[in-house]
PDB file of C-alpha atoms in Angstrom:
ATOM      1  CA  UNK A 126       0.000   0.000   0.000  1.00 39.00           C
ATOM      2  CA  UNK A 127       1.694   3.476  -1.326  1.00 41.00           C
ATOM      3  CA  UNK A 128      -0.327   6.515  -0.468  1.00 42.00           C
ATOM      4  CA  UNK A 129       1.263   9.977  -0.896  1.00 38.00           C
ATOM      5  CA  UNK A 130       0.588  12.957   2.122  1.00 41.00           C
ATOM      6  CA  UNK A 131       0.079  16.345   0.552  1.00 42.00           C
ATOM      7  CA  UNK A 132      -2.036  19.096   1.167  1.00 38.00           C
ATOM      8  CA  UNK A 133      -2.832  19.512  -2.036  1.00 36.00           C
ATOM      9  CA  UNK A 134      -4.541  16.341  -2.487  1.00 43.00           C
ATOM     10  CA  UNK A 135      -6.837  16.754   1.083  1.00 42.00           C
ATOM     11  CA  UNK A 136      -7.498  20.264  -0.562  1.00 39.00           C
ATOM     12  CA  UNK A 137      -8.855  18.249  -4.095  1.00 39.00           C
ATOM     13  CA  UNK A 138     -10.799  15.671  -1.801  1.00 41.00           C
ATOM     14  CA  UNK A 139     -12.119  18.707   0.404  1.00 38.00           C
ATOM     15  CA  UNK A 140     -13.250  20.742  -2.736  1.00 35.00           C
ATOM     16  CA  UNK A 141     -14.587  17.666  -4.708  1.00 37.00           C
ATOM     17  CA  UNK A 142     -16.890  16.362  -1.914  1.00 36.00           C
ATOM     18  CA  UNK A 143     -20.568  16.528  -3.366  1.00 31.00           C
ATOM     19  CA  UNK A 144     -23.559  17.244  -1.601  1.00 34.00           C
ATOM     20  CA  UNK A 145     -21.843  18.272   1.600  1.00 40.00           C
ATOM     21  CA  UNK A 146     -21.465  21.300   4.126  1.00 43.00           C
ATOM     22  CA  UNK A 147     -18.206  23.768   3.169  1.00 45.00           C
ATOM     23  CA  UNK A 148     -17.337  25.907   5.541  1.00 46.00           C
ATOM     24  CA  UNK A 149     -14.839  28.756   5.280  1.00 39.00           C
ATOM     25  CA  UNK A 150     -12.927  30.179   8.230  1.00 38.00           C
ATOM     26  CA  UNK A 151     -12.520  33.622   7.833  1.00 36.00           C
ATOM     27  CA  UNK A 152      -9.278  36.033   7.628  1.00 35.00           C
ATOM     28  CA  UNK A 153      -9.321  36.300  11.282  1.00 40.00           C
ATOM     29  CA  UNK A 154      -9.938  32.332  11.892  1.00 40.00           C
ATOM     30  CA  UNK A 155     -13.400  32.462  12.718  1.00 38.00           C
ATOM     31  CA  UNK A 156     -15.995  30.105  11.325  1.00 39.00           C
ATOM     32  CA  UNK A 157     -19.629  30.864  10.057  1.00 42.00           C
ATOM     33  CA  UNK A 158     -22.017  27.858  10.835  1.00 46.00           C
ATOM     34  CA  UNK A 159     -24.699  26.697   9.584  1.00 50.00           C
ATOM     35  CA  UNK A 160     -27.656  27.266  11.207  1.00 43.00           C
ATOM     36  CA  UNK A 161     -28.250  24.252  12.289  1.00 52.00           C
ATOM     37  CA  UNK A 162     -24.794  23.790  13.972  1.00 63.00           C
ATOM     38  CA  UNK A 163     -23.967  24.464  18.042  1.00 74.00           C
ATOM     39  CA  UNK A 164     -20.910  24.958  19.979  1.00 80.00           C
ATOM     40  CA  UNK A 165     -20.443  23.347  23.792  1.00 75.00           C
ATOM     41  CA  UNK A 166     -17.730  24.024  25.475  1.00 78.00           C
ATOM     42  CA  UNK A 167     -15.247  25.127  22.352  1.00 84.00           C
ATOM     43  CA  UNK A 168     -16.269  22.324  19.892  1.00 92.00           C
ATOM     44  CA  UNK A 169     -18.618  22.413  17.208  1.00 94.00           C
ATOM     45  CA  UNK A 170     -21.212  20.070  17.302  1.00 95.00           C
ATOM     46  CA  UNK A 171     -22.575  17.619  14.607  1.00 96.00           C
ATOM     47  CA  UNK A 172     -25.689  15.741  14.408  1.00 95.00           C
ATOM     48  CA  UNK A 173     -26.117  14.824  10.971  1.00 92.00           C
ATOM     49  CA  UNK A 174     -26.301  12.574   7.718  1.00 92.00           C
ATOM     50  CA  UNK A 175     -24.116  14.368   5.123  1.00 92.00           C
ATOM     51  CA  UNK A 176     -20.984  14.908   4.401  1.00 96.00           C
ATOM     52  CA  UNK A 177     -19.074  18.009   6.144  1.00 96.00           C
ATOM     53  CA  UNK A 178     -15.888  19.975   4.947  1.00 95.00           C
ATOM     54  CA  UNK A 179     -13.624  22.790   6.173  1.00 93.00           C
ATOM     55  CA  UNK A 180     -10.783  24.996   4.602  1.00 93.00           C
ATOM     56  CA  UNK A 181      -9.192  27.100   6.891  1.00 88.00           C
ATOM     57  CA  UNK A 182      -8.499  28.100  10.439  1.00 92.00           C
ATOM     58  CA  UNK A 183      -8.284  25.881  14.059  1.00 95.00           C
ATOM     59  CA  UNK A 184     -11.038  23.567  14.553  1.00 94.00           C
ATOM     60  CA  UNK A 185     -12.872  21.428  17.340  1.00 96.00           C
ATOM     61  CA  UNK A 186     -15.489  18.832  16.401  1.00 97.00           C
ATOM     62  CA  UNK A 187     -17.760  16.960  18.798  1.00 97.00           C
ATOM     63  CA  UNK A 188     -20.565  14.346  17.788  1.00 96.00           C
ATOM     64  CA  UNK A 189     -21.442  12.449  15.000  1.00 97.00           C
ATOM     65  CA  UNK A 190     -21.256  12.308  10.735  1.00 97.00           C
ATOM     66  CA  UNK A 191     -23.087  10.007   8.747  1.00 97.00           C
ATOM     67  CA  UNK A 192     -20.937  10.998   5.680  1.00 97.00           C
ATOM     68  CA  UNK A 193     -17.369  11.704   5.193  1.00 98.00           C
ATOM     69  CA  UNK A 194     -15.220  14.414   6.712  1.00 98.00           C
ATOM     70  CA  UNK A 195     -12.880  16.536   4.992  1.00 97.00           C
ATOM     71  CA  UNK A 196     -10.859  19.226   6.501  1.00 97.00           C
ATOM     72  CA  UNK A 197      -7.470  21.600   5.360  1.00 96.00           C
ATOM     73  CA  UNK A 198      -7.112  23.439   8.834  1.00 94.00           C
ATOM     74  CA  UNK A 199      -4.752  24.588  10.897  1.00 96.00           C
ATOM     75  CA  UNK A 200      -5.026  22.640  14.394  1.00 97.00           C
ATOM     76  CA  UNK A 201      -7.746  19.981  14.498  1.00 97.00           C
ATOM     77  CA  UNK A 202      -9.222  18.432  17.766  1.00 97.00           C
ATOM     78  CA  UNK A 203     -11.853  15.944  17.081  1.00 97.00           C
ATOM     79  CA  UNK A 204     -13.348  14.380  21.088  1.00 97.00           C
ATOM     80  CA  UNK A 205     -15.166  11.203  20.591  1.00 97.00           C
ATOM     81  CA  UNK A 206     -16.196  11.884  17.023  1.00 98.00           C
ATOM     82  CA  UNK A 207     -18.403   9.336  15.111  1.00 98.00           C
ATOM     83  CA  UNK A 208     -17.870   9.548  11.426  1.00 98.00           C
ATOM     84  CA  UNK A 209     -19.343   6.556   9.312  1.00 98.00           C
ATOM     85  CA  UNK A 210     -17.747   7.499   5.915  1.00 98.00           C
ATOM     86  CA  UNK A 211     -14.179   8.670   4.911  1.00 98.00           C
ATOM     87  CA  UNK A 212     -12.166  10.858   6.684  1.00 98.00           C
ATOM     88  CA  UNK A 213      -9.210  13.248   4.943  1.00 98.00           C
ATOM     89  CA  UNK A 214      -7.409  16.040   7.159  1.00 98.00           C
ATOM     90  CA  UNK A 215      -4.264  18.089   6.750  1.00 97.00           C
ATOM     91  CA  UNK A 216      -3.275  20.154   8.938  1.00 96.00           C
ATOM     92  CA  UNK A 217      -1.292  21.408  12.283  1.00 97.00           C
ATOM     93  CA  UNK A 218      -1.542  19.307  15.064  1.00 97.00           C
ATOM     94  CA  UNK A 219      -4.054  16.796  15.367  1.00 98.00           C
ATOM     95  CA  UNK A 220      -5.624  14.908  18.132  1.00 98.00           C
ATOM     96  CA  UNK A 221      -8.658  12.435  16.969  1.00 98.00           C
ATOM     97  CA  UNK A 222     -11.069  10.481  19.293  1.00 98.00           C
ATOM     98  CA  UNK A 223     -13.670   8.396  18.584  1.00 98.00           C
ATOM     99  CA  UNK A 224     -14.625   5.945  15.185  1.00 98.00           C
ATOM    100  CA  UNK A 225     -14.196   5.959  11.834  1.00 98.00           C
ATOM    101  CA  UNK A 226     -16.337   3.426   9.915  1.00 98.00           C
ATOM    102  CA  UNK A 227     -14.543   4.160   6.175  1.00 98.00           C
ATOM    103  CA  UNK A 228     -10.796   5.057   5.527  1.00 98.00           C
ATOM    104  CA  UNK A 229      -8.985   7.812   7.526  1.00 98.00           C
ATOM    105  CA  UNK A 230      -6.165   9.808   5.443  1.00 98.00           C
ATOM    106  CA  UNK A 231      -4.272  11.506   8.053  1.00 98.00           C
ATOM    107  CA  UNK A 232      -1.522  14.211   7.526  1.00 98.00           C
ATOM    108  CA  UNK A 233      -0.063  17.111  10.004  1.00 97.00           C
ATOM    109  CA  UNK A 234       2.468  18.041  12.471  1.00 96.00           C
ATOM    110  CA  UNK A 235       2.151  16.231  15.722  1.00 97.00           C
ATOM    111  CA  UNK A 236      -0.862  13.914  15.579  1.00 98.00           C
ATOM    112  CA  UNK A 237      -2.514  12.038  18.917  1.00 98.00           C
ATOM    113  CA  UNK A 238      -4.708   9.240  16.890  1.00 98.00           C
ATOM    114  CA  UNK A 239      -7.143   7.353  19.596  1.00 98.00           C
ATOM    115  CA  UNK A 240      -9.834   6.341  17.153  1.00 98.00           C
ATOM    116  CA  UNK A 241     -10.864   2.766  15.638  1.00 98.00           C
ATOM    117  CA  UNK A 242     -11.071   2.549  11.745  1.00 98.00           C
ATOM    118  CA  UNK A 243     -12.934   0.125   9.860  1.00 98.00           C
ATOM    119  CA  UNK A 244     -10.726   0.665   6.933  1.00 98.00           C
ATOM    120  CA  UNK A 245      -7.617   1.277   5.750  1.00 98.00           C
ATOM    121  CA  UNK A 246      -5.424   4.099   7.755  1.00 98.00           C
ATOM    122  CA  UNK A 247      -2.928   6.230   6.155  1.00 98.00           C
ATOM    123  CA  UNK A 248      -0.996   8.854   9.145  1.00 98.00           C
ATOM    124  CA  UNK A 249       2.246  10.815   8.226  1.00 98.00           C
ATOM    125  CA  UNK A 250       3.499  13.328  10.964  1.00 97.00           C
ATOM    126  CA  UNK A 251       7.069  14.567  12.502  1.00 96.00           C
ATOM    127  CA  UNK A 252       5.824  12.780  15.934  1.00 97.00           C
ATOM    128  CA  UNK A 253       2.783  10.433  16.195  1.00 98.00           C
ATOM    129  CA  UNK A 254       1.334   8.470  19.034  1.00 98.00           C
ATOM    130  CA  UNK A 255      -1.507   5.832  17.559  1.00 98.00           C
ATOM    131  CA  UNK A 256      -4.198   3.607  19.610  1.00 98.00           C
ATOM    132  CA  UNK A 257      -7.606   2.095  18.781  1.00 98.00           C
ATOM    133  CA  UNK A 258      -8.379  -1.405  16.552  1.00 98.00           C
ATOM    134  CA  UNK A 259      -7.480  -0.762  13.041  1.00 98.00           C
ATOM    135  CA  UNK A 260      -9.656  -2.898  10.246  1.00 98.00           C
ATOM    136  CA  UNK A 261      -7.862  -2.248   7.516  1.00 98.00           C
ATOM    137  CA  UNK A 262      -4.570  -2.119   6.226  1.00 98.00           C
ATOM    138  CA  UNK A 263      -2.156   0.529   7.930  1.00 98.00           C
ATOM    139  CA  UNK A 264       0.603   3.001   6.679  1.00 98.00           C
ATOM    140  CA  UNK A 265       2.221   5.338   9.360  1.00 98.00           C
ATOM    141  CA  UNK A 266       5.404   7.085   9.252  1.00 97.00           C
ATOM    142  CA  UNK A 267       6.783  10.167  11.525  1.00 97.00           C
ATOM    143  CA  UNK A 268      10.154  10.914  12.816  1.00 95.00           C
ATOM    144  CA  UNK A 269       8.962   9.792  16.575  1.00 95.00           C
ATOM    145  CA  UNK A 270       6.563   7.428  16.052  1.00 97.00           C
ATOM    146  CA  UNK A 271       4.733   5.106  19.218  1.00 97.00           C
ATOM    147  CA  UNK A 272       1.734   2.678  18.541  1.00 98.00           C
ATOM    148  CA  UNK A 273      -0.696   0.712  21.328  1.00 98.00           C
ATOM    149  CA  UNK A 274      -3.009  -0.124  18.476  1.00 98.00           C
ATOM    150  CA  UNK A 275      -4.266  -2.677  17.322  1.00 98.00           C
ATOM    151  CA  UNK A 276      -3.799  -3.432  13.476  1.00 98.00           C
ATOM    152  CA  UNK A 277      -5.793  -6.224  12.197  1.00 98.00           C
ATOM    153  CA  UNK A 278      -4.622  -6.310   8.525  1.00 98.00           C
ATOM    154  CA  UNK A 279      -0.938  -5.185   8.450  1.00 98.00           C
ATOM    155  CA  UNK A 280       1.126  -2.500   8.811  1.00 98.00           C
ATOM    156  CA  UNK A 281       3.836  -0.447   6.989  1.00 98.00           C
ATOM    157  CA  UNK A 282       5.825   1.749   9.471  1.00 98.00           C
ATOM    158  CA  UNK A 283       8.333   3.984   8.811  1.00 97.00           C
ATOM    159  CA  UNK A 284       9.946   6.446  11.470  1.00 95.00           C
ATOM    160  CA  UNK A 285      13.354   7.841  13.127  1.00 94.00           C
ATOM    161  CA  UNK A 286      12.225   5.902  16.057  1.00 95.00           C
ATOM    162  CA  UNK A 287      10.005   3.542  16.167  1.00 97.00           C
ATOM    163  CA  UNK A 288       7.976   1.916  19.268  1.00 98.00           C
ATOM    164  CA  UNK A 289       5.761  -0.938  18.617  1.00 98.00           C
ATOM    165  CA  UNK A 290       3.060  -1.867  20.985  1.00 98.00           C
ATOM    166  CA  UNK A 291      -0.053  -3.269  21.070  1.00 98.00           C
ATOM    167  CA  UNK A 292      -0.477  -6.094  18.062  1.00 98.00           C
ATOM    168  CA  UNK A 293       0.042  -6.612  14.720  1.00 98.00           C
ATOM    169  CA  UNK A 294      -2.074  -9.415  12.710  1.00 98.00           C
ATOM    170  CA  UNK A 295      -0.903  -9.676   8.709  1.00 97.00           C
ATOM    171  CA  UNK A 296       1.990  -8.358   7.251  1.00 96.00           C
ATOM    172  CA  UNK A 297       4.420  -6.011   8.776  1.00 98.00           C
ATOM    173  CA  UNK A 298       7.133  -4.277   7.339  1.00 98.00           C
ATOM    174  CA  UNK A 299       9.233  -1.491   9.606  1.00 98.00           C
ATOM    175  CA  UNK A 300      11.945   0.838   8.395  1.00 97.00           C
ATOM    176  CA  UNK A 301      13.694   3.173  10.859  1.00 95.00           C
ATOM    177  CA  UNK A 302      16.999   5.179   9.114  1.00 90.00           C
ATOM    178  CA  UNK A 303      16.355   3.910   5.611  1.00 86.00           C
ATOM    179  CA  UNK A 304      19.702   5.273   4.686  1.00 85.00           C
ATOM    180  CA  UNK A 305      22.979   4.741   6.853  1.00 83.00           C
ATOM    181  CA  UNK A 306      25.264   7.826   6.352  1.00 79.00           C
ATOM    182  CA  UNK A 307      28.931   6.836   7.261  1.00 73.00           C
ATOM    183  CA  UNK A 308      29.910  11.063   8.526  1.00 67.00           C
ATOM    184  CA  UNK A 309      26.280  11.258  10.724  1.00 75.00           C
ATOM    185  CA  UNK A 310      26.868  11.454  14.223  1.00 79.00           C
ATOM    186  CA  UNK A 311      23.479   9.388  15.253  1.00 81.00           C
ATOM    187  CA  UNK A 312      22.489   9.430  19.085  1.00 83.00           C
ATOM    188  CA  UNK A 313      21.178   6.102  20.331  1.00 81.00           C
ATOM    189  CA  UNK A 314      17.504   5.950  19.691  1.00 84.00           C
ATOM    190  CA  UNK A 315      18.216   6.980  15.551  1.00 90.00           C
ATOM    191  CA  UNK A 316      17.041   3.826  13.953  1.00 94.00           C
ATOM    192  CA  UNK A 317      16.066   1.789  16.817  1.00 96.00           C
ATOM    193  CA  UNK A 318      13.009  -0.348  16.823  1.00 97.00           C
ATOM    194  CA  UNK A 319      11.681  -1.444  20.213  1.00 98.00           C
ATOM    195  CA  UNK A 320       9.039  -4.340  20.115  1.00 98.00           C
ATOM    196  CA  UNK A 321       6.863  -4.314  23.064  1.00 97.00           C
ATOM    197  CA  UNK A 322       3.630  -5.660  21.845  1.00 97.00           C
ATOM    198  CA  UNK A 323       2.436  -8.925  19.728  1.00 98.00           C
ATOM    199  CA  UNK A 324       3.406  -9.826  16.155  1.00 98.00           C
ATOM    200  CA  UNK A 325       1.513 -12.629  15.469  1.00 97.00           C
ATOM    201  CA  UNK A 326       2.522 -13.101  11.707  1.00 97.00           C
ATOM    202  CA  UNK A 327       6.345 -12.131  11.418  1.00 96.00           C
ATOM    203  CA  UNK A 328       7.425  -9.360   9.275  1.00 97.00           C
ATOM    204  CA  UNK A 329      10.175  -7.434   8.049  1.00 98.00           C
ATOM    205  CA  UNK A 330      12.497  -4.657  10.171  1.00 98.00           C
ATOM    206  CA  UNK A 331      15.291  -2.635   8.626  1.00 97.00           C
ATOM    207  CA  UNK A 332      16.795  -0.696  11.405  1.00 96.00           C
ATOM    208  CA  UNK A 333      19.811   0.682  13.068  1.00 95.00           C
ATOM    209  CA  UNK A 334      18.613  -1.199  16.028  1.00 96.00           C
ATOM    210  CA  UNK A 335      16.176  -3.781  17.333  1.00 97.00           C
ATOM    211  CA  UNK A 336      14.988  -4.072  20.906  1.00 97.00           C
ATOM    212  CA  UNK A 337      12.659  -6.639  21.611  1.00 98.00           C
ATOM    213  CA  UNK A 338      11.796  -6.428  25.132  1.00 97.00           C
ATOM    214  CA  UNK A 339      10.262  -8.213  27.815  1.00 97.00           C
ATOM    215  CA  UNK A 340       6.723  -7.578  26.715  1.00 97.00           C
ATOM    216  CA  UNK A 341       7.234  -8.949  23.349  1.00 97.00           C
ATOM    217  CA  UNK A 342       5.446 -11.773  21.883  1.00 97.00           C
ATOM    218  CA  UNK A 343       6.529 -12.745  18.920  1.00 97.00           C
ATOM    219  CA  UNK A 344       4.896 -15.560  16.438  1.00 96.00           C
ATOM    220  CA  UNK A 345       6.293 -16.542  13.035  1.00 95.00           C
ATOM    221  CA  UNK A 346       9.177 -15.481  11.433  1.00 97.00           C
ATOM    222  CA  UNK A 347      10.442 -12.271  12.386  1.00 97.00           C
ATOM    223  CA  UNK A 348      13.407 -11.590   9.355  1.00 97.00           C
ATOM    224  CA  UNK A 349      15.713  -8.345  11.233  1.00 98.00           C
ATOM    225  CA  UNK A 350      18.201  -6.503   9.286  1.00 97.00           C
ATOM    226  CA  UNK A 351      20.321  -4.180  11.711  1.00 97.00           C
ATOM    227  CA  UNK A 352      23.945  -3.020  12.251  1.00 94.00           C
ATOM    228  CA  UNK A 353      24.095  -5.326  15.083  1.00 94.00           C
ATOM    229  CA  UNK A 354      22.184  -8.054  16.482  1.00 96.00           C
ATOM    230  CA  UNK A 355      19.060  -7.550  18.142  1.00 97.00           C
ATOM    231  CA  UNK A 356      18.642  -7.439  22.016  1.00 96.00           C
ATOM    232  CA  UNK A 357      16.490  -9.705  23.596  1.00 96.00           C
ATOM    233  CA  UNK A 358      15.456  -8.620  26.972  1.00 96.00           C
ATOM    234  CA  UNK A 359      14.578 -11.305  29.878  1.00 96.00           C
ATOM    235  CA  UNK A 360      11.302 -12.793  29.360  1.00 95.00           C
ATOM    236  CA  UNK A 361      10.961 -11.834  25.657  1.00 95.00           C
ATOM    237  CA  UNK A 362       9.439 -14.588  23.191  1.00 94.00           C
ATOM    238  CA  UNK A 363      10.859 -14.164  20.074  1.00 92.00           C
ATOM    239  CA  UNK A 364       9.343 -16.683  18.179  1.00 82.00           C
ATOM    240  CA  UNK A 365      11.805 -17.583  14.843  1.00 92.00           C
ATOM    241  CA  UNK A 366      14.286 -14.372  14.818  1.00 96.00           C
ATOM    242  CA  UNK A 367      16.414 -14.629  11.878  1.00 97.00           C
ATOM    243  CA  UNK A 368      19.010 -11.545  11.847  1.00 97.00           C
ATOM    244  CA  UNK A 369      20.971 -10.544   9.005  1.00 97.00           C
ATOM    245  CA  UNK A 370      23.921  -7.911   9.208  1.00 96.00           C
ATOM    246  CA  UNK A 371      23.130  -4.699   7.409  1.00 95.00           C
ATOM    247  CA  UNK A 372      26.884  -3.666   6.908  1.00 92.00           C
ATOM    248  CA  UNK A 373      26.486  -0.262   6.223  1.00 91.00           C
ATOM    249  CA  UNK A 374      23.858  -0.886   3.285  1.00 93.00           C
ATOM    250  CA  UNK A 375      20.577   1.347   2.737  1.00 93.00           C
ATOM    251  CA  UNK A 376      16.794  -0.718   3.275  1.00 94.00           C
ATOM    252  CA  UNK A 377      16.103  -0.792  -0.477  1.00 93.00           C
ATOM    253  CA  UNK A 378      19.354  -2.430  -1.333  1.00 93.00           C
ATOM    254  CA  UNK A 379      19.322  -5.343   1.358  1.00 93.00           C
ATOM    255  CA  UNK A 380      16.255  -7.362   0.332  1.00 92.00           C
ATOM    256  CA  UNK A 381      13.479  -6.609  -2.225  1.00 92.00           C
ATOM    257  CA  UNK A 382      10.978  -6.337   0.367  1.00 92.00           C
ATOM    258  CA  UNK A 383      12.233  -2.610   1.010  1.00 92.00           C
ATOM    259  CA  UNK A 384      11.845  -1.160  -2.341  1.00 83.00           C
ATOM    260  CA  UNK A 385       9.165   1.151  -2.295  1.00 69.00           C
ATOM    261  CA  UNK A 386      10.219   2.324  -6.436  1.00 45.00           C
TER     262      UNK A 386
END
């Protein structure tokens, strides 16, 4: 799964949503409702079928969407939301609560994701923190990047640092430092991976480093390639670990599996 983060594209998917609610923020920020919208306590309030889009400015959203969201804002804060469609946002920093029944495009600065998705979920940030059950397939990547969730049908990681909790059912592929440059000083977490959750199907790391710690259960094959051997803490089960020495050599050059051309 190869999806591209752009603000561009959320601002095509915002504009090209038919038969739904735009809504404008204004020079200074501010938004016009509909009528038929409320505020409580900060957040705007929806209770309804349609679709619902917004260009511009902070926003808070409370309540529930039959249709799909679409938002190109600045920050977004979205408590216990209930969205049956799609959702698409770029923007600042983003914290989402709540459900998602279609597929949730994700992009911004720091993002808090606490929200189950029925479909596939696509988050790129610089640090991002993910929980909830994820249905569908699953694409993250940030420079700091920590997940309790739970992904049902795979996951593609990529991040500076990577911390993998929860569980992972289907196919998993991690990259952390895709690229080892010989004159960068790196401090210790650049390109670690630490495995604290489940992997119940094996997968694929390309790292700096692996840590699989005492939390860890591993099932199937779990194939590692690293500049040294992983570390196994005390009480780790690390099911069939098969490491193979990096040496130096960039993901996409040591196995196939890493080519994303």
């Amino acid at each position: 799964m190869r999806k591209a983060f752009a603000i561009t594209a959320a601002m095509a998917a915002a504009l090209a949503t038919a038969g739904c609610v735009i809504v404008v923020g204004d020079s200074d920020g501010e938004v016009k409702l509909r009528h038929d919208d409320r505020r409580q306590d900060g957040y705007v309030v929806l209770d309804r079928d349609g679709d619902y889009s917004r260009i511009g400015g902070n926003i808070n959203l409370r309540g529930r969407l039959g249709g799909d969201l679409s938002l190109v804002a600045g920050d977004v804060e979205a408590d216990q939301l209930a969205v049956d469609g799609d959702v698409s946002i770029a923007g600042g920093d983003i914290d989402f609560s709540g459900r998602v029944g279609g597929e949730a495009s994700i992009a911004g600065g720091d993002i808090d994701w606490m929200a189950d998705v029925g479909g596939e979920l696509s988050l790129a940030a610089g640090s991002l923190d993910v929980s909830g059950h994820i249905g569908g397939p699953a694409s993250i990547a940030a420079a700091s990047l920590t997940t309790s969730a739970d992904f049902s049908d795979g996951l593609t990681a990529n991040g500076n640092a990577v911390h993998l909790g929860g569980s992972v059912s289907g196919p998993l592929r991690i990259v952390s430092v895709g690229e080892i440059r010989s004159r960068r000083d790196y401090s210790d977490s650049d390109g670690r991976v630490e495995l604290i959750g489940a992997i119940h199907d094996g997968g694929d790391i390309c790292s700096r480093s692996v840590i699989v710690t005492s939390t860890a259960r591993i099932s199937g094959t779990l194939r590692v390639w690293a500049e040294s051997a992983p570390e196994l803490q005390p009480g780790a089960q690390a099911g069939n670990l098969v490491f193979v020495p990096r040496n130096g050599r960039d993901c996409e050059d040591v196995d196939p599996v890493f080519d994303r051309s």
